[in-house]
XYZ file of C-alpha atoms in Angstrom:
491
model
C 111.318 33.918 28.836
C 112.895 32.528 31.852
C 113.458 29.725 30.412
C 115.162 30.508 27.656
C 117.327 32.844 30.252
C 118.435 29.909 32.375
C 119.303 28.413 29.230
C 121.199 30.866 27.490
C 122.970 31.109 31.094
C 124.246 27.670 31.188
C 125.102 27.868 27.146
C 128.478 28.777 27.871
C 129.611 25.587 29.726
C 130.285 22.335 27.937
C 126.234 20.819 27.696
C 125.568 17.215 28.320
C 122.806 15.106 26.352
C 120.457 15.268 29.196
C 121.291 18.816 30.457
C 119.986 19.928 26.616
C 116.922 17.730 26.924
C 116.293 18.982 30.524
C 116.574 22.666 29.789
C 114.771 22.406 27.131
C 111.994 20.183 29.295
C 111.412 23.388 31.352
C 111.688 26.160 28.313
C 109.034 24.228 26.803
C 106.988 23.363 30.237
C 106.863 27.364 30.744
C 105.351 28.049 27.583
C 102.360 25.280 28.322
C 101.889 26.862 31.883
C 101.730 30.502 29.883
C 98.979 29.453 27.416
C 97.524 27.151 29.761
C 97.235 29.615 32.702
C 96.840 32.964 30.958
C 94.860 32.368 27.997
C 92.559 29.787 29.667
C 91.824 32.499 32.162
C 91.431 34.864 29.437
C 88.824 33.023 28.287
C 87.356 32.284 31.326
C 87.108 36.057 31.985
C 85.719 36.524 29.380
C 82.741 34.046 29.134
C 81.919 35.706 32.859
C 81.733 39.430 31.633
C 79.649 37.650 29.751
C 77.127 36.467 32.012
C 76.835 33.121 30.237
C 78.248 29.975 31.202
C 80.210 27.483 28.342
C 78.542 24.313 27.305
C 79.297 21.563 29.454
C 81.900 18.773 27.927
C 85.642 17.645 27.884
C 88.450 19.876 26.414
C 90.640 16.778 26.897
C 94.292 17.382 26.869
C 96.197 20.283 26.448
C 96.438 21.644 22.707
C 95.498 18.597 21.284
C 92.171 18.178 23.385
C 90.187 15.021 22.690
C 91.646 14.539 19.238
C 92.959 10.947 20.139
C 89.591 9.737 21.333
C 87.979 11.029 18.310
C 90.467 9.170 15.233
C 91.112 5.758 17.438
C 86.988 4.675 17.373
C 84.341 5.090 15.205
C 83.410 8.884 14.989
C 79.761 8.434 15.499
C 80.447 6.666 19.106
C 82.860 9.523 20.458
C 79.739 12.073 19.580
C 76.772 9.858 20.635
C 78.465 9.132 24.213
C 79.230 12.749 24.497
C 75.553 13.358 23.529
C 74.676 11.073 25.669
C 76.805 12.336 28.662
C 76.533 16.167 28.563
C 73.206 16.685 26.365
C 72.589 18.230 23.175
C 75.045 20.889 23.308
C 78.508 20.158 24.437
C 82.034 21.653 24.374
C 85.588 19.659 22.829
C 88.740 20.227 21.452
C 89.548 18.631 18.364
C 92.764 19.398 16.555
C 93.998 22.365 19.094
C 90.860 23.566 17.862
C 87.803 24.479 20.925
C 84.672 23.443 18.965
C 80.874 23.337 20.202
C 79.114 20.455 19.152
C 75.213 20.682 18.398
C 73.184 17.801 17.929
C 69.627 19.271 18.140
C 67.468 20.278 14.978
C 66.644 23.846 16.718
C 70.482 24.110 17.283
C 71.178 22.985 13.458
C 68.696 25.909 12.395
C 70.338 28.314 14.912
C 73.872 28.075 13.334
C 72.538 27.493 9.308
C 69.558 29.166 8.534
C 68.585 31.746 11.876
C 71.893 33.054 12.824
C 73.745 32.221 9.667
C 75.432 35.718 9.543
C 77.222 34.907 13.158
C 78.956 31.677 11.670
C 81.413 31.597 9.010
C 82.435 28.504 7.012
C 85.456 27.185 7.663
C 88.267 24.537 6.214
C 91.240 23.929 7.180
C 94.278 26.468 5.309
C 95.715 23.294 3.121
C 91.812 22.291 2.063
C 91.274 26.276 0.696
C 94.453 25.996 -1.298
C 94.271 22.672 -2.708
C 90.923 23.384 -4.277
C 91.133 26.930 -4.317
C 91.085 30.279 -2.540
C 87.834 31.808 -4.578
C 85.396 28.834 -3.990
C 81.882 29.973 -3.061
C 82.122 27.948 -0.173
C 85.099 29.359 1.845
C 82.673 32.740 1.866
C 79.779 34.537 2.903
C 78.007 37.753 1.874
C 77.634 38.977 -1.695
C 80.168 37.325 -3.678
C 79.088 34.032 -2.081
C 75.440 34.457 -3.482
C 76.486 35.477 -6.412
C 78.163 32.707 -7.577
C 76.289 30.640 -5.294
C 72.990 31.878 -8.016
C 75.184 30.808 -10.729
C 75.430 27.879 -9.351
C 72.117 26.885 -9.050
C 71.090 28.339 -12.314
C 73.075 25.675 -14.311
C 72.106 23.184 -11.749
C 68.808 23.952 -11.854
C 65.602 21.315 -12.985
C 65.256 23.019 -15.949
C 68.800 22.956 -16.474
C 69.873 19.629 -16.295
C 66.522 17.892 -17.567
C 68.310 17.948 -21.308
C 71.169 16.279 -20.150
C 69.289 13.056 -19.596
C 70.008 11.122 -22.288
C 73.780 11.817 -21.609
C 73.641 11.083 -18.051
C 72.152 7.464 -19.128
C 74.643 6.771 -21.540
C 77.354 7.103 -18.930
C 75.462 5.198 -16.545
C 75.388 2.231 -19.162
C 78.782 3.002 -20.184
C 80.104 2.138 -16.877
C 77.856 -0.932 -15.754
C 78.895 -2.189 -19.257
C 82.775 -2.312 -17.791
C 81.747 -3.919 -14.669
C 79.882 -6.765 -16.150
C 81.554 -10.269 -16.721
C 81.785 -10.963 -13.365
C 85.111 -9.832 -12.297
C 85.303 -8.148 -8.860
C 85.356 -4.451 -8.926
C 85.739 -1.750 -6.306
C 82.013 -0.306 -6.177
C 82.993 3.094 -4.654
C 86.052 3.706 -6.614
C 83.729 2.756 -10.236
C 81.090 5.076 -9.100
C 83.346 7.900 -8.531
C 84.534 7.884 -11.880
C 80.758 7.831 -12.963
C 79.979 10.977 -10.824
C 83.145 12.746 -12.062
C 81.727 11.876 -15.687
C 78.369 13.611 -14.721
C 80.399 16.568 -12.940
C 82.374 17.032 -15.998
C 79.010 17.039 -18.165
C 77.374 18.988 -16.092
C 79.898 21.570 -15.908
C 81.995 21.914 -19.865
C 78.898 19.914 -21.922
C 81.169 18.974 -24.305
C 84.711 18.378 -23.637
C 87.661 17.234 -26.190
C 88.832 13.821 -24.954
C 92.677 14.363 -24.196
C 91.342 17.447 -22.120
C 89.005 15.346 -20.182
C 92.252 12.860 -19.792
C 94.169 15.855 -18.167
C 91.396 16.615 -16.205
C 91.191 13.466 -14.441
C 94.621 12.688 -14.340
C 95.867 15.847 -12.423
C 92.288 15.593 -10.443
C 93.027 12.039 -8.883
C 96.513 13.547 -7.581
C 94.867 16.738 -5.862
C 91.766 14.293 -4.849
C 94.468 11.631 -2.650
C 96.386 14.505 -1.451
C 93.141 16.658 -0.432
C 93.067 14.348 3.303
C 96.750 13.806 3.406
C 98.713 15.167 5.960
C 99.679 18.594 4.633
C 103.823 18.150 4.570
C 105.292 19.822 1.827
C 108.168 17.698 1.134
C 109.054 16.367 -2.073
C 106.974 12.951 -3.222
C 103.998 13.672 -0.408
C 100.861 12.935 -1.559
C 100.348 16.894 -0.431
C 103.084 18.318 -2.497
C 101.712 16.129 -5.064
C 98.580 17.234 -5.253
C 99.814 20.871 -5.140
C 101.809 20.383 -8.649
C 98.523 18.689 -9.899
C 96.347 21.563 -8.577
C 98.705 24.057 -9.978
C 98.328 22.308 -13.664
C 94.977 21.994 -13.376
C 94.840 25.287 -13.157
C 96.880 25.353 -16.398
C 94.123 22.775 -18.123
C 91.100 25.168 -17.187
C 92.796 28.108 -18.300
C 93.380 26.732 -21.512
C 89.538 25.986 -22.106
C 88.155 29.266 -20.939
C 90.838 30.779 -23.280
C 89.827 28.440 -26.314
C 85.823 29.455 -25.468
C 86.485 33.139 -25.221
C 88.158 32.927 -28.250
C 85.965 31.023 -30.375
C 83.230 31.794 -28.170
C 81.721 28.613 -28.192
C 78.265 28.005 -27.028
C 78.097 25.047 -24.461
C 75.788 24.759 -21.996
C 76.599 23.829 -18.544
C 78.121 25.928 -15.560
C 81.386 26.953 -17.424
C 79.176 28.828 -19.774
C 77.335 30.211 -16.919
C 80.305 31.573 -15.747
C 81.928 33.354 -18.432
C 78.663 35.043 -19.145
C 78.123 36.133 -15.508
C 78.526 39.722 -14.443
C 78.042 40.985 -10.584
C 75.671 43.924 -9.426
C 78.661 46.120 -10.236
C 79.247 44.624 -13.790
C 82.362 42.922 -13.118
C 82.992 39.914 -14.872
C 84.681 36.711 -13.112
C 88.523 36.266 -13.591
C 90.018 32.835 -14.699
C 91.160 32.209 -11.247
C 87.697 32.488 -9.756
C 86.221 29.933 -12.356
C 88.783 27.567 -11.771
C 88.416 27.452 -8.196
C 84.820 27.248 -8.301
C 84.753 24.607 -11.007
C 87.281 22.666 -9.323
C 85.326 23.552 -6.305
C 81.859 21.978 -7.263
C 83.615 18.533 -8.803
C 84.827 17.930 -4.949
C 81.569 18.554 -3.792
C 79.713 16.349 -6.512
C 82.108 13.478 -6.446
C 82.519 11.814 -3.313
C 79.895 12.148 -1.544
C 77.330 11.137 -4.864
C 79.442 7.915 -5.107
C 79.260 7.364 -1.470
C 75.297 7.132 -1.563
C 75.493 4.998 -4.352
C 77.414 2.391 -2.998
C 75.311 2.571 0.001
C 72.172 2.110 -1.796
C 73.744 -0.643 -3.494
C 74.987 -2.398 -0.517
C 71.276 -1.773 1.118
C 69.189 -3.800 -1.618
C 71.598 -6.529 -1.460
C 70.860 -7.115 1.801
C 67.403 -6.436 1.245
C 66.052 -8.945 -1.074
C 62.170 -7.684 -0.872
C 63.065 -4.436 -1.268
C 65.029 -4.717 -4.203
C 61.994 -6.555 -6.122
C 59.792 -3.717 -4.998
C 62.219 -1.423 -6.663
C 63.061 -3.804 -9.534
C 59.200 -3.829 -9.967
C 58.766 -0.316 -10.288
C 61.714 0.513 -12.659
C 61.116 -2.681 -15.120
C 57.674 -1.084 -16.091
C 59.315 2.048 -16.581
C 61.577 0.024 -18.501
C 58.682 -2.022 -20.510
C 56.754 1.678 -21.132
C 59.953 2.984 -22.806
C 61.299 -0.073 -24.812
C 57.702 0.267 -26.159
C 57.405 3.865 -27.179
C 61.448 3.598 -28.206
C 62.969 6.614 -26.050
C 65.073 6.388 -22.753
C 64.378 8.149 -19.597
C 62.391 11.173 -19.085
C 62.307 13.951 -16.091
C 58.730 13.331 -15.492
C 59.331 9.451 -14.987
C 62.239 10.430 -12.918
C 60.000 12.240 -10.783
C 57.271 9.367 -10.131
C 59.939 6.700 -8.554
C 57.585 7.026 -5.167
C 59.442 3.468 -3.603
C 62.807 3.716 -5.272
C 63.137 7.469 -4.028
C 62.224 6.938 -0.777
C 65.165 3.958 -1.140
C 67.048 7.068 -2.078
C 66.090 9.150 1.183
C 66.612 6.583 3.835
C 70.207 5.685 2.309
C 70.866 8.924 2.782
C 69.664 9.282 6.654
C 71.066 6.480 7.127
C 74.344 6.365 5.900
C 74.356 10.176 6.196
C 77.437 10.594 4.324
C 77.857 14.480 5.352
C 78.040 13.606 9.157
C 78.573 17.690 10.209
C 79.644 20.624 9.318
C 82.215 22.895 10.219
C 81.475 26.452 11.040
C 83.622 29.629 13.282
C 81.345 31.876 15.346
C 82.456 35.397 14.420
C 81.482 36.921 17.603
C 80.447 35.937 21.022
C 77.422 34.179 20.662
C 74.674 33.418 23.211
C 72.443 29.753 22.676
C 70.285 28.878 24.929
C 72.224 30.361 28.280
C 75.666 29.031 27.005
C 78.312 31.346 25.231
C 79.826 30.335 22.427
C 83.055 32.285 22.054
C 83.997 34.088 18.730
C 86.584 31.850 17.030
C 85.532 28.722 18.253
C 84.202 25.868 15.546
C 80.919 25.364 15.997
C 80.055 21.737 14.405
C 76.029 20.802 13.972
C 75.948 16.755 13.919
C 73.861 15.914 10.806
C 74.271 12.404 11.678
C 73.082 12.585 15.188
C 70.090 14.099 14.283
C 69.287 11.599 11.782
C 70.036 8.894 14.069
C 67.950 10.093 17.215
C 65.209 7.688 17.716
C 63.309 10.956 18.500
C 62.836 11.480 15.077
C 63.472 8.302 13.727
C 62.636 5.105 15.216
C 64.383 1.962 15.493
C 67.069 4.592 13.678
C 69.306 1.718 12.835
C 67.295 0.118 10.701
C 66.615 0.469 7.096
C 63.590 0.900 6.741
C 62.027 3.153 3.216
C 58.481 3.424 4.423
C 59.463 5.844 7.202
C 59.634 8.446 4.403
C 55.824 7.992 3.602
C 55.753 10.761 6.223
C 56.474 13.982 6.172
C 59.071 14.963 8.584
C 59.498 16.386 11.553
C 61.755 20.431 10.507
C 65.050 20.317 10.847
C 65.613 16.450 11.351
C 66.796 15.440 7.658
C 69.078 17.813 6.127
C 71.259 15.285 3.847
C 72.214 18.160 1.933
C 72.726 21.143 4.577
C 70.165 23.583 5.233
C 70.485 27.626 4.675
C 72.503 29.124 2.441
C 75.310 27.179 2.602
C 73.134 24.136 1.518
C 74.036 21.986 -1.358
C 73.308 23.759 -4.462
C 73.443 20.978 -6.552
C 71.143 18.703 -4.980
C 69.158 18.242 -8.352
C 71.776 17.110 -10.243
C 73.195 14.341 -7.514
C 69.422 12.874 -7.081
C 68.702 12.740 -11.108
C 72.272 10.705 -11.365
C 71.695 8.577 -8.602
C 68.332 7.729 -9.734
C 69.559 7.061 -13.561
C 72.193 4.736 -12.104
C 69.470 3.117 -10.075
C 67.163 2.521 -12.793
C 69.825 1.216 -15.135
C 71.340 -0.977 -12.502
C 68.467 -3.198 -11.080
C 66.808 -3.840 -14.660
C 69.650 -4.823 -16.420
C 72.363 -6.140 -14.052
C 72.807 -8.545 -10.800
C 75.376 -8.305 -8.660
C 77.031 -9.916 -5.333
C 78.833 -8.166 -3.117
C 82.528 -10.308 -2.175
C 83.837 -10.831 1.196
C 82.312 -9.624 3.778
C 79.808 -6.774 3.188
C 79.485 -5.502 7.203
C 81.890 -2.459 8.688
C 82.273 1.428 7.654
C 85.661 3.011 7.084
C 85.511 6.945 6.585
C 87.662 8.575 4.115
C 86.688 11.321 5.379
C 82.642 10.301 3.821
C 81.324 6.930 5.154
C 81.413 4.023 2.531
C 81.435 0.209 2.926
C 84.689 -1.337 4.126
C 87.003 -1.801 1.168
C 84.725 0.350 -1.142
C 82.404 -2.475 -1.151
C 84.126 -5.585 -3.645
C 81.316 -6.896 -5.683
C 80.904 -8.504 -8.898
C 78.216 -7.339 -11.774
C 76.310 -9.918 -14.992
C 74.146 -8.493 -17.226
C 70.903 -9.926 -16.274
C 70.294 -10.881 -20.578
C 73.330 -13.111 -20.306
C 72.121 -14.770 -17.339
C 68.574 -15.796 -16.937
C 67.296 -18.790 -18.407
């Protein structure tokens, strides 16, 4: 305030260039020294009433904290050093947000399974509206188990052991494109396969110019989803808006045609529409949309990510991939001979190729953390962690300590003939925020597998070494490689 008083004083007189930017220097200056000396010291006070100390760590620079070391290296250095430095519990300020970062298994459990009721989930305000305000994930308490169980019902082994055969064709479908040898962007090809499964797994059949929509209007809300959220007009943000606002439109239109002519699909749409809570209240369009749109974001990305990865990781593991060629060409053989395709019982006896399966996944770990809000004052371990700070358990620390996993750099299958250690793999979250489609993305990526190393070579172009994060982890350049059918090229 006196700032803006010394200003308004001088307002009257004839300002130059510099006395503006000066005045303005200190109006601004006295607003940092408010929120830096009264609400740190708010704070403070209150972590002493407390009794409990904050975890030790760097808030960095004012507002925007350590934000700048975080996006100018590679995200897994700025936590390990910080690890490193202050221990498995530290303090940082990402994003003018003060977060707590945990990178122990006991702290993971704390925050997802133990004390789940003291952390909310939370995204950032553009995220929520871009897929959508109602998603189960944006809540907690009953309406997030409820459709959370619907969920899992239509995602569920029995479930999705029918859609096999359709699954496979899609898989073939899209190795078919890449074959001839042209260079093809491996992450960008197996999102559109994972969409395909998403899709199947969610409408079972859907009329093709609806599926068209679908993904057109999709692509536009899935570039603008980690663009910077400016609403002017041609940003990828106010882009995706439109899109997610037609999309809306598209959905609307199917649950309209099903009611109507209440077709019988099966797949989570279905599961939907037929759902009623404890109270007997049906869901409204709005909430299906948003969780439909809601579980193809979840499915899409990250599916394709481990695919590329375990693509990349036979390539450069020649043995390997003739142990795992080995195991699915007598699968193969057994089912050319009997004349049928996959089945769930073969899909669950793929001992070395799953294992392949879980080490890409520690590895690469393509869900690195998690972002959760502390709802009250929370006490871990003698440290307070303050309501309203982001609390942030590092999946990929955990998988990388060589604690748990040793020599954690290296990919190495056989490491998974053991049972693990609680709490140190959690590829798909743990509590009951965890990934309730976990079924689904390990029968797809397993199909794909199967169909991939008995009927197709391929050589990855360029070089193959480097990560780039979009936000999820893939090869550099979505990993360029080319594909042959393996009939049209042995002799």
């Amino acid at each position: 305030m006196l700032a803006f008083c010394y200003i308004s004083s001088v307002a009257k007189r004839k300002m130059t260039n510099f006395d503006l930017f000066f005045y303005m220097f200190i109006f601004f200056l006295t607003i940092f020294l408010y929120y830096f000396f009264v609400i740190t010291r708010n704070k403070k006070s209150s972590s002493q009433r407390k009794g409990y100390k904050l975890p030790p760590g760097s808030m960095g620079w004012p507002y925007i904290g350590e934000t700048l070391q975080l996006y100018s290296q590679d995200p897994n250095i700025f936590f390990i050093n910080r690890q490193r430095r202050y221990g498995e519990i530290f303090k940082t300020k990402i994003l003018g947000c003060p977060c707590v970062m945990l990178a122990s298994p006991e702290a993971a459990r704390f925050v997802l399974v133990n004390q789940a009721n003291l952390f909310k989930p939370t995204y950032p305000k553009s995220k929520e509206t871009l897929i959508g305000q109602s998603a189960l994930f944006f809540y907690q308490g009953n309406y997030h188990m409820h459709i959370r169980k619907l969920v899992q019902t239509s995602l569920n082994p029995e479930a999705i052991r029918n859609q096999i055969p359709h699954i496979e064709e899609l898989a073939i479908s899209a190795l078919n494109s890449w074959a001839g040898g042209h260079v093809v962007n491996t992450y960008i090809e197996m999102k559109k396969y994972s969409f395909e499964v998403g899709i199947l797994a969610i409408f079972g059949h859907l009329d093709a110019h609806l599926k068209d929509q679908l993904k057109k209007n999709y692509s536009i809300v899935d570039k603008g989803y980690n663009s910077f959220p400016t609403n002017l007009p041609g940003s990828p943000y106010r882009n995706a808006i439109q899109a997610r606002k037609r999309l809306g439109k598209i959905l609307s239109e199917v649950i309209s045609e099903r009611k109507e002519k209440k077709l019988i699909e099966k797949g989570l749409l279905s599961c939907f529409l037929n759902a009623k809570d404890e109270k007997g209240l049906v869901l409204s369009e709005d909430q299906i949309a948003d969780n439909i749109i809601g579980v193809l974001f979840a499915a899409q990305d990250t599916t394709a990510s481990v695919l590329t990865w375990i693509l990349k990781y036979l390539h450069d593991n020649p043995k390997l991939l003739q142990s795992v060629k080995a195991e699915q060409k007598a699968i193969c053989q057994s089912n050319e001979q009997e004349n049928h395709g996959l089945t769930w019982t073969q899909t669950r006896k793929m001992p070395m190729t799953n294992k392949v399966v879980l080490e890409t996944l520690r590895l690469a770990s393509i869900i690195s953390f998690t972002f959760r809000e502390a709802v009250a004052d929370v006490e871990y371990k003698g440290y307070l962690i303050p309501k309203g700070w982001k609390v942030m358990p590092l999946f990929r620390n955990i998988h990388h300590n060589p604690e748990f996993f040793p020599d954690p750099q290296k990919f190495d299958p056989s490491r998974f003939e053991n049972v693990q250690k609680p709490n140190t793999f959690m590829p798909f979250g743990s509590g009951v925020h965890a990934c309730p489609g976990n079924e689904l993305a390990k029968l797809e990526i397993l199909i794909m597998t199967h169909h991939l190393v008995t009927k197709f070579r391929w050589e990855v172009e360029g070089s193959n070494s480097g990560i780039q994060y979009g936000p999820f982890p893939v090869p550099v350049g979505g990993l360029p490689a080319r594909f042959w059918k393996e009939s049209t090229t042995s002799t």
